[in-house]
Amino acid sequence: DTGVSQDPRHKITKRGQNVTFRCDPISEHNRLYWYRQTLGQGPEFLTYFQNEAQLEKSRLLSDRFSAERPKGSFSTLEIQRTEQGDSAMYLCASSLAGAGMDYGYTFGSGTRLTVV
Amino acid sequence: AQSVSQHNHHVILSEAASLELGCNYSYGGTVNLFWYVQYPGQHLQLLLKYFSGDPLVKGIKGFEAEFIKSKFSFNLRKPSVQWSDTAEYFCAVANTNAGKSTFGDGTTLTVKP
């Protein structure tokens, strides 16, 4: 297993376009998380899945953001009608969790989105 | 809602100096606590974690952290830093019911050779 992989590494898009990112987690992990990080800030929670179920989505997250995890394997994060404020590093992480414990995240390298 | 405060934004030390990075969280229930590290040009990786039991936990590369429940703190320590410890360090907390971790804004550590 090569860890968590994210694709693409970099994405430049024009304002108003839609973008989609992909994350392949560690296969033995049952949870998959999406976070967003901007310069000087810590990772900000977006949403997470346990297996194929999306268990929580940040209340601060615009309806332009949607995530899927079909069959509990890879996940996609789509941003519709991108805005300049969406420019950030989008991080995916996976973990093994259960019985009130999460054993800690394994992060991917992230997708850096620039909206011009 | 849970939150995490890392009061030191940037710490500069000389090699062999001792390190302590502060982390305080706000949540009254049972928590899991983590420190993550991001070396220059690399992705975030888990440094150490606390679930229960001994409040002093040891992680990789000689790091340790102490959970003090009464102070809602989980400070990171290392007795003698090396130049290779230059990185950004993030504290994170997850309440055992919510699932997700909340991260602090990080502390950048620069170790001078």
PDB file of C-alpha atoms in Angstrom:
ATOM      1  CA  ASP A   1       0.000   0.000   0.000  1.00  0.00           C
ATOM      2  CA  THR A   2       1.448   3.314  -1.045  1.00  0.00           C
ATOM      3  CA  GLY A   3      -0.556   5.499   1.301  1.00  0.00           C
ATOM      4  CA  VAL A   4      -3.178   8.082   0.445  1.00  0.00           C
ATOM      5  CA  SER A   5      -2.966   9.407  -3.080  1.00  0.00           C
ATOM      6  CA  GLN A   6      -4.589  12.535  -4.470  1.00  0.00           C
ATOM      7  CA  ASP A   7      -5.041  13.630  -8.023  1.00  0.00           C
ATOM      8  CA  PRO A   8      -4.276  16.095  -9.467  1.00  0.00           C
ATOM      9  CA  ARG A   9      -1.452  17.658  -7.478  1.00  0.00           C
ATOM     10  CA  HIS A  10      -2.147  21.086  -8.908  1.00  0.00           C
ATOM     11  CA  LYS A  11      -5.173  22.587 -10.612  1.00  0.00           C
ATOM     12  CA  ILE A  12      -5.520  26.048 -12.105  1.00  0.00           C
ATOM     13  CA  THR A  13      -9.000  26.980 -13.184  1.00  0.00           C
ATOM     14  CA  LYS A  14     -10.905  30.037 -14.247  1.00  0.00           C
ATOM     15  CA  ARG A  15     -13.506  31.496 -11.971  1.00  0.00           C
ATOM     16  CA  GLY A  16     -16.895  29.937 -12.600  1.00  0.00           C
ATOM     17  CA  GLN A  17     -15.564  26.581 -13.807  1.00  0.00           C
ATOM     18  CA  ASN A  18     -16.225  23.284 -12.056  1.00  0.00           C
ATOM     19  CA  VAL A  19     -13.381  21.169 -10.714  1.00  0.00           C
ATOM     20  CA  THR A  20     -13.201  17.633  -9.367  1.00  0.00           C
ATOM     21  CA  PHE A  21     -10.506  16.107  -7.196  1.00  0.00           C
ATOM     22  CA  ARG A  22      -9.922  12.446  -6.472  1.00  0.00           C
ATOM     23  CA  CYS A  23      -8.614  10.711  -3.369  1.00  0.00           C
ATOM     24  CA  ASP A  24      -7.608   7.064  -3.009  1.00  0.00           C
ATOM     25  CA  PRO A  25      -7.325   6.144   0.679  1.00  0.00           C
ATOM     26  CA  ILE A  26      -5.486   3.333   2.379  1.00  0.00           C
ATOM     27  CA  SER A  27      -7.591   0.283   1.611  1.00  0.00           C
ATOM     28  CA  GLU A  28      -7.769  -0.982   5.198  1.00  0.00           C
ATOM     29  CA  HIS A  29      -9.048   2.363   6.504  1.00  0.00           C
ATOM     30  CA  ASN A  30     -12.770   2.824   6.996  1.00  0.00           C
ATOM     31  CA  ARG A  31     -12.857   6.622   7.219  1.00  0.00           C
ATOM     32  CA  LEU A  32     -12.047   9.225   4.613  1.00  0.00           C
ATOM     33  CA  TYR A  33     -11.823  12.939   5.307  1.00  0.00           C
ATOM     34  CA  TRP A  34     -11.595  16.079   3.231  1.00  0.00           C
ATOM     35  CA  TYR A  35      -9.989  19.203   4.632  1.00  0.00           C
ATOM     36  CA  ARG A  36      -8.994  22.547   3.178  1.00  0.00           C
ATOM     37  CA  GLN A  37      -5.906  24.479   4.175  1.00  0.00           C
ATOM     38  CA  THR A  38      -4.844  28.021   3.404  1.00  0.00           C
ATOM     39  CA  LEU A  39      -1.546  29.715   4.191  1.00  0.00           C
ATOM     40  CA  GLY A  40      -0.992  30.231   7.884  1.00  0.00           C
ATOM     41  CA  GLN A  41      -4.010  28.192   8.918  1.00  0.00           C
ATOM     42  CA  GLY A  42      -4.527  24.681  10.083  1.00  0.00           C
ATOM     43  CA  PRO A  43      -6.567  22.183   8.096  1.00  0.00           C
ATOM     44  CA  GLU A  44     -10.253  23.106   8.071  1.00  0.00           C
ATOM     45  CA  PHE A  45     -12.769  20.279   8.092  1.00  0.00           C
ATOM     46  CA  LEU A  46     -15.017  19.880   5.051  1.00  0.00           C
ATOM     47  CA  THR A  47     -16.632  16.459   5.206  1.00  0.00           C
ATOM     48  CA  TYR A  48     -16.028  12.836   6.067  1.00  0.00           C
ATOM     49  CA  PHE A  49     -17.202   9.355   5.189  1.00  0.00           C
ATOM     50  CA  GLN A  50     -17.305   6.128   7.093  1.00  0.00           C
ATOM     51  CA  ASN A  51     -17.242   3.465   4.433  1.00  0.00           C
ATOM     52  CA  GLU A  52     -19.672   4.803   1.812  1.00  0.00           C
ATOM     53  CA  ALA A  53     -21.808   6.893   4.168  1.00  0.00           C
ATOM     54  CA  GLN A  54     -21.189  10.633   4.364  1.00  0.00           C
ATOM     55  CA  LEU A  55     -21.507  11.209   8.099  1.00  0.00           C
ATOM     56  CA  GLU A  56     -20.858  14.921   8.404  1.00  0.00           C
ATOM     57  CA  LYS A  57     -20.475  17.981   6.248  1.00  0.00           C
ATOM     58  CA  SER A  58     -19.222  21.295   7.584  1.00  0.00           C
ATOM     59  CA  ARG A  59     -22.000  23.806   8.145  1.00  0.00           C
ATOM     60  CA  LEU A  60     -19.685  26.454   6.771  1.00  0.00           C
ATOM     61  CA  LEU A  61     -19.407  24.643   3.480  1.00  0.00           C
ATOM     62  CA  SER A  62     -21.172  26.150   0.509  1.00  0.00           C
ATOM     63  CA  ASP A  63     -23.673  24.092  -1.479  1.00  0.00           C
ATOM     64  CA  ARG A  64     -21.228  24.412  -4.364  1.00  0.00           C
ATOM     65  CA  PHE A  65     -19.131  21.712  -2.690  1.00  0.00           C
ATOM     66  CA  SER A  66     -20.121  18.078  -2.945  1.00  0.00           C
ATOM     67  CA  ALA A  67     -18.301  14.859  -2.174  1.00  0.00           C
ATOM     68  CA  GLU A  68     -18.947  11.242  -2.967  1.00  0.00           C
ATOM     69  CA  ARG A  69     -17.448   7.955  -2.000  1.00  0.00           C
ATOM     70  CA  PRO A  70     -19.034   5.277  -4.143  1.00  0.00           C
ATOM     71  CA  LYS A  71     -18.691   1.748  -2.788  1.00  0.00           C
ATOM     72  CA  GLY A  72     -16.605   3.000   0.103  1.00  0.00           C
ATOM     73  CA  SER A  73     -13.420   3.136  -1.920  1.00  0.00           C
ATOM     74  CA  PHE A  74     -12.048   6.275  -3.563  1.00  0.00           C
ATOM     75  CA  SER A  75     -13.688   9.653  -3.069  1.00  0.00           C
ATOM     76  CA  THR A  76     -14.249  12.686  -5.237  1.00  0.00           C
ATOM     77  CA  LEU A  77     -14.693  16.295  -4.178  1.00  0.00           C
ATOM     78  CA  GLU A  78     -16.380  18.582  -6.664  1.00  0.00           C
ATOM     79  CA  ILE A  79     -16.511  22.350  -6.503  1.00  0.00           C
ATOM     80  CA  GLN A  80     -19.022  23.981  -8.803  1.00  0.00           C
ATOM     81  CA  ARG A  81     -18.795  27.562 -10.068  1.00  0.00           C
ATOM     82  CA  THR A  82     -15.414  28.133  -8.464  1.00  0.00           C
ATOM     83  CA  GLU A  83     -14.624  31.455  -6.812  1.00  0.00           C
ATOM     84  CA  GLN A  84     -11.274  33.021  -6.028  1.00  0.00           C
ATOM     85  CA  GLY A  85     -11.893  32.331  -2.357  1.00  0.00           C
ATOM     86  CA  ASP A  86     -11.835  28.622  -3.115  1.00  0.00           C
ATOM     87  CA  SER A  87      -8.103  28.807  -3.816  1.00  0.00           C
ATOM     88  CA  ALA A  88      -6.481  26.558  -1.224  1.00  0.00           C
ATOM     89  CA  MET A  89      -4.814  23.224  -0.643  1.00  0.00           C
ATOM     90  CA  TYR A  90      -7.402  20.454  -0.494  1.00  0.00           C
ATOM     91  CA  LEU A  91      -6.300  17.614   1.715  1.00  0.00           C
ATOM     92  CA  CYS A  92      -7.599  14.087   1.870  1.00  0.00           C
ATOM     93  CA  ALA A  93      -6.908  11.796   4.794  1.00  0.00           C
ATOM     94  CA  SER A  94      -7.956   8.321   5.795  1.00  0.00           C
ATOM     95  CA  SER A  95      -8.033   6.588   9.135  1.00  0.00           C
ATOM     96  CA  LEU A  96      -9.070   3.469  10.969  1.00  0.00           C
ATOM     97  CA  ALA A  97     -11.707   4.294  13.530  1.00  0.00           C
ATOM     98  CA  GLY A  98     -14.250   2.625  15.726  1.00  0.00           C
ATOM     99  CA  ALA A  99     -15.564   2.287  19.279  1.00  0.00           C
ATOM    100  CA  GLY A 100     -15.004   5.951  20.058  1.00  0.00           C
ATOM    101  CA  MET A 101     -11.409   5.973  18.880  1.00  0.00           C
ATOM    102  CA  ASP A 102      -9.706   7.224  15.802  1.00  0.00           C
ATOM    103  CA  TYR A 103      -6.147   6.006  15.368  1.00  0.00           C
ATOM    104  CA  GLY A 104      -5.017   9.123  13.574  1.00  0.00           C
ATOM    105  CA  TYR A 105      -4.995  10.323  10.025  1.00  0.00           C
ATOM    106  CA  THR A 106      -2.799   9.395   7.108  1.00  0.00           C
ATOM    107  CA  PHE A 107      -2.765  12.385   4.795  1.00  0.00           C
ATOM    108  CA  GLY A 108      -2.258  12.596   1.079  1.00  0.00           C
ATOM    109  CA  SER A 109      -0.048  15.207  -0.514  1.00  0.00           C
ATOM    110  CA  GLY A 110      -3.005  17.423  -1.320  1.00  0.00           C
ATOM    111  CA  THR A 111      -4.384  19.145  -4.395  1.00  0.00           C
ATOM    112  CA  ARG A 112      -3.474  22.798  -4.721  1.00  0.00           C
ATOM    113  CA  LEU A 113      -6.297  24.718  -6.367  1.00  0.00           C
ATOM    114  CA  THR A 114      -5.749  28.146  -7.851  1.00  0.00           C
ATOM    115  CA  VAL A 115      -8.770  30.024  -9.163  1.00  0.00           C
ATOM    116  CA  VAL A 116      -7.894  32.847 -11.524  1.00  0.00           C
TER     117      VAL A 116
ATOM    118  CA  ALA B   1     -17.960  23.096  19.172  1.00  0.00           C
ATOM    119  CA  GLN B   2     -14.430  22.026  19.855  1.00  0.00           C
ATOM    120  CA  SER B   3     -11.509  24.345  19.166  1.00  0.00           C
ATOM    121  CA  VAL B   4      -7.738  24.173  19.427  1.00  0.00           C
ATOM    122  CA  SER B   5      -5.308  26.962  20.291  1.00  0.00           C
ATOM    123  CA  GLN B   6      -1.631  26.915  19.553  1.00  0.00           C
ATOM    124  CA  HIS B   7      -0.276  30.079  21.085  1.00  0.00           C
ATOM    125  CA  ASN B   8       3.194  29.978  19.577  1.00  0.00           C
ATOM    126  CA  HIS B   9       3.035  30.805  15.895  1.00  0.00           C
ATOM    127  CA  HIS B  10       6.755  30.700  15.245  1.00  0.00           C
ATOM    128  CA  VAL B  11       9.491  29.320  17.459  1.00  0.00           C
ATOM    129  CA  ILE B  12      13.189  29.646  16.714  1.00  0.00           C
ATOM    130  CA  LEU B  13      15.682  27.493  18.588  1.00  0.00           C
ATOM    131  CA  SER B  14      19.298  26.508  18.334  1.00  0.00           C
ATOM    132  CA  GLU B  15      20.256  22.868  17.992  1.00  0.00           C
ATOM    133  CA  ALA B  16      20.282  20.961  21.287  1.00  0.00           C
ATOM    134  CA  ALA B  17      17.822  23.375  22.893  1.00  0.00           C
ATOM    135  CA  SER B  18      14.745  21.959  24.563  1.00  0.00           C
ATOM    136  CA  LEU B  19      11.366  22.368  22.936  1.00  0.00           C
ATOM    137  CA  GLU B  20       7.883  22.808  24.297  1.00  0.00           C
ATOM    138  CA  LEU B  21       4.978  23.746  22.039  1.00  0.00           C
ATOM    139  CA  GLY B  22       1.706  24.644  23.657  1.00  0.00           C
ATOM    140  CA  CYS B  23      -1.692  23.257  22.715  1.00  0.00           C
ATOM    141  CA  ASN B  24      -4.963  23.962  24.478  1.00  0.00           C
ATOM    142  CA  TYR B  25      -8.357  22.721  23.444  1.00  0.00           C
ATOM    143  CA  SER B  26     -11.907  23.454  24.389  1.00  0.00           C
ATOM    144  CA  TYR B  27     -14.177  20.476  24.830  1.00  0.00           C
ATOM    145  CA  GLY B  28     -15.528  19.080  28.044  1.00  0.00           C
ATOM    146  CA  GLY B  29     -15.914  15.457  27.099  1.00  0.00           C
ATOM    147  CA  THR B  30     -13.611  12.575  26.334  1.00  0.00           C
ATOM    148  CA  VAL B  31     -11.112  13.357  23.615  1.00  0.00           C
ATOM    149  CA  ASN B  32      -8.476  11.816  21.429  1.00  0.00           C
ATOM    150  CA  LEU B  33      -5.467  14.102  20.985  1.00  0.00           C
ATOM    151  CA  PHE B  34      -2.876  14.235  18.232  1.00  0.00           C
ATOM    152  CA  TRP B  35       0.201  16.042  17.067  1.00  0.00           C
ATOM    153  CA  TYR B  36       1.006  16.120  13.371  1.00  0.00           C
ATOM    154  CA  VAL B  37       4.148  17.390  11.689  1.00  0.00           C
ATOM    155  CA  GLN B  38       4.720  18.760   8.219  1.00  0.00           C
ATOM    156  CA  TYR B  39       8.351  18.888   7.095  1.00  0.00           C
ATOM    157  CA  PRO B  40       9.229  21.286   4.282  1.00  0.00           C
ATOM    158  CA  GLY B  41       7.908  19.972   1.001  1.00  0.00           C
ATOM    159  CA  GLN B  42       6.215  16.975   2.586  1.00  0.00           C
ATOM    160  CA  HIS B  43       2.690  16.106   3.579  1.00  0.00           C
ATOM    161  CA  LEU B  44       1.277  16.081   7.087  1.00  0.00           C
ATOM    162  CA  GLN B  45       2.162  13.024   9.116  1.00  0.00           C
ATOM    163  CA  LEU B  46       1.182  11.744  12.529  1.00  0.00           C
ATOM    164  CA  LEU B  47       3.752  12.387  15.245  1.00  0.00           C
ATOM    165  CA  LEU B  48       1.947  10.970  18.273  1.00  0.00           C
ATOM    166  CA  LYS B  49      -1.499  10.356  19.718  1.00  0.00           C
ATOM    167  CA  TYR B  50      -3.280  10.030  23.032  1.00  0.00           C
ATOM    168  CA  PHE B  51      -6.422   8.006  23.659  1.00  0.00           C
ATOM    169  CA  SER B  52      -6.415   7.061  27.316  1.00  0.00           C
ATOM    170  CA  GLY B  53      -4.203   5.757  30.090  1.00  0.00           C
ATOM    171  CA  ASP B  54      -0.754   7.176  30.744  1.00  0.00           C
ATOM    172  CA  PRO B  55      -1.003  10.926  30.088  1.00  0.00           C
ATOM    173  CA  LEU B  56       2.596  11.025  28.903  1.00  0.00           C
ATOM    174  CA  VAL B  57       2.795   9.663  25.384  1.00  0.00           C
ATOM    175  CA  LYS B  58       5.863   9.084  23.293  1.00  0.00           C
ATOM    176  CA  GLY B  59       6.025   9.454  19.558  1.00  0.00           C
ATOM    177  CA  ILE B  60       8.529   9.194  16.783  1.00  0.00           C
ATOM    178  CA  LYS B  61      11.892  10.970  16.659  1.00  0.00           C
ATOM    179  CA  GLY B  62      12.113  11.522  20.405  1.00  0.00           C
ATOM    180  CA  PHE B  63       8.983  13.640  20.745  1.00  0.00           C
ATOM    181  CA  GLU B  64       6.593  13.279  23.654  1.00  0.00           C
ATOM    182  CA  ALA B  65       3.444  15.014  24.791  1.00  0.00           C
ATOM    183  CA  GLU B  66       1.671  15.295  28.099  1.00  0.00           C
ATOM    184  CA  PHE B  67      -2.091  15.388  28.489  1.00  0.00           C
ATOM    185  CA  ILE B  68      -3.185  17.520  31.441  1.00  0.00           C
ATOM    186  CA  LYS B  69      -6.941  17.162  31.649  1.00  0.00           C
ATOM    187  CA  SER B  70      -7.441  19.895  34.229  1.00  0.00           C
ATOM    188  CA  LYS B  71      -5.705  22.393  31.972  1.00  0.00           C
ATOM    189  CA  PHE B  72      -7.190  21.108  28.699  1.00  0.00           C
ATOM    190  CA  SER B  73      -3.642  20.970  27.400  1.00  0.00           C
ATOM    191  CA  PHE B  74      -1.554  18.603  25.317  1.00  0.00           C
ATOM    192  CA  ASN B  75       1.877  20.174  25.021  1.00  0.00           C
ATOM    193  CA  LEU B  76       4.556  18.744  22.778  1.00  0.00           C
ATOM    194  CA  ARG B  77       8.106  18.393  24.075  1.00  0.00           C
ATOM    195  CA  LYS B  78      11.522  17.292  22.950  1.00  0.00           C
ATOM    196  CA  PRO B  79      14.583  17.520  25.202  1.00  0.00           C
ATOM    197  CA  SER B  80      17.074  18.322  22.446  1.00  0.00           C
ATOM    198  CA  VAL B  81      16.049  19.502  18.999  1.00  0.00           C
ATOM    199  CA  GLN B  82      17.929  18.911  15.793  1.00  0.00           C
ATOM    200  CA  TRP B  83      18.106  20.944  12.613  1.00  0.00           C
ATOM    201  CA  SER B  84      15.990  18.235  10.946  1.00  0.00           C
ATOM    202  CA  ASP B  85      13.112  19.048  13.312  1.00  0.00           C
ATOM    203  CA  THR B  86      12.485  22.252  11.386  1.00  0.00           C
ATOM    204  CA  ALA B  87       8.853  21.883  10.372  1.00  0.00           C
ATOM    205  CA  GLU B  88       5.324  22.992  11.075  1.00  0.00           C
ATOM    206  CA  TYR B  89       3.572  21.288  13.965  1.00  0.00           C
ATOM    207  CA  PHE B  90      -0.188  20.943  14.304  1.00  0.00           C
ATOM    208  CA  CYS B  91      -2.161  19.916  17.349  1.00  0.00           C
ATOM    209  CA  ALA B  92      -5.541  18.262  16.777  1.00  0.00           C
ATOM    210  CA  VAL B  93      -8.411  17.093  18.958  1.00  0.00           C
ATOM    211  CA  ALA B  94     -11.283  14.747  18.226  1.00  0.00           C
ATOM    212  CA  ASN B  95     -14.111  14.147  20.629  1.00  0.00           C
ATOM    213  CA  THR B  96     -14.887  10.484  20.699  1.00  0.00           C
ATOM    214  CA  ASN B  97     -18.424  11.007  19.418  1.00  0.00           C
ATOM    215  CA  ALA B  98     -17.908  13.502  16.607  1.00  0.00           C
ATOM    216  CA  GLY B  99     -15.471  11.586  14.519  1.00  0.00           C
ATOM    217  CA  LYS B 100     -13.576  14.428  12.922  1.00  0.00           C
ATOM    218  CA  SER B 101     -10.463  16.127  14.239  1.00  0.00           C
ATOM    219  CA  THR B 102     -10.206  19.878  14.733  1.00  0.00           C
ATOM    220  CA  PHE B 103      -6.775  21.335  14.080  1.00  0.00           C
ATOM    221  CA  GLY B 104      -4.942  24.286  15.511  1.00  0.00           C
ATOM    222  CA  ASP B 105      -3.331  26.831  13.226  1.00  0.00           C
ATOM    223  CA  GLY B 106       0.095  25.329  13.671  1.00  0.00           C
ATOM    224  CA  THR B 107       3.466  26.361  15.051  1.00  0.00           C
ATOM    225  CA  THR B 108       6.406  26.811  12.739  1.00  0.00           C
ATOM    226  CA  LEU B 109       9.611  25.580  14.335  1.00  0.00           C
ATOM    227  CA  THR B 110      12.926  26.744  12.944  1.00  0.00           C
ATOM    228  CA  VAL B 111      16.041  25.097  14.346  1.00  0.00           C
ATOM    229  CA  LYS B 112      19.292  26.898  13.675  1.00  0.00           C
ATOM    230  CA  PRO B 113      22.309  24.636  13.085  1.00  0.00           C
TER     231      PRO B 113
END
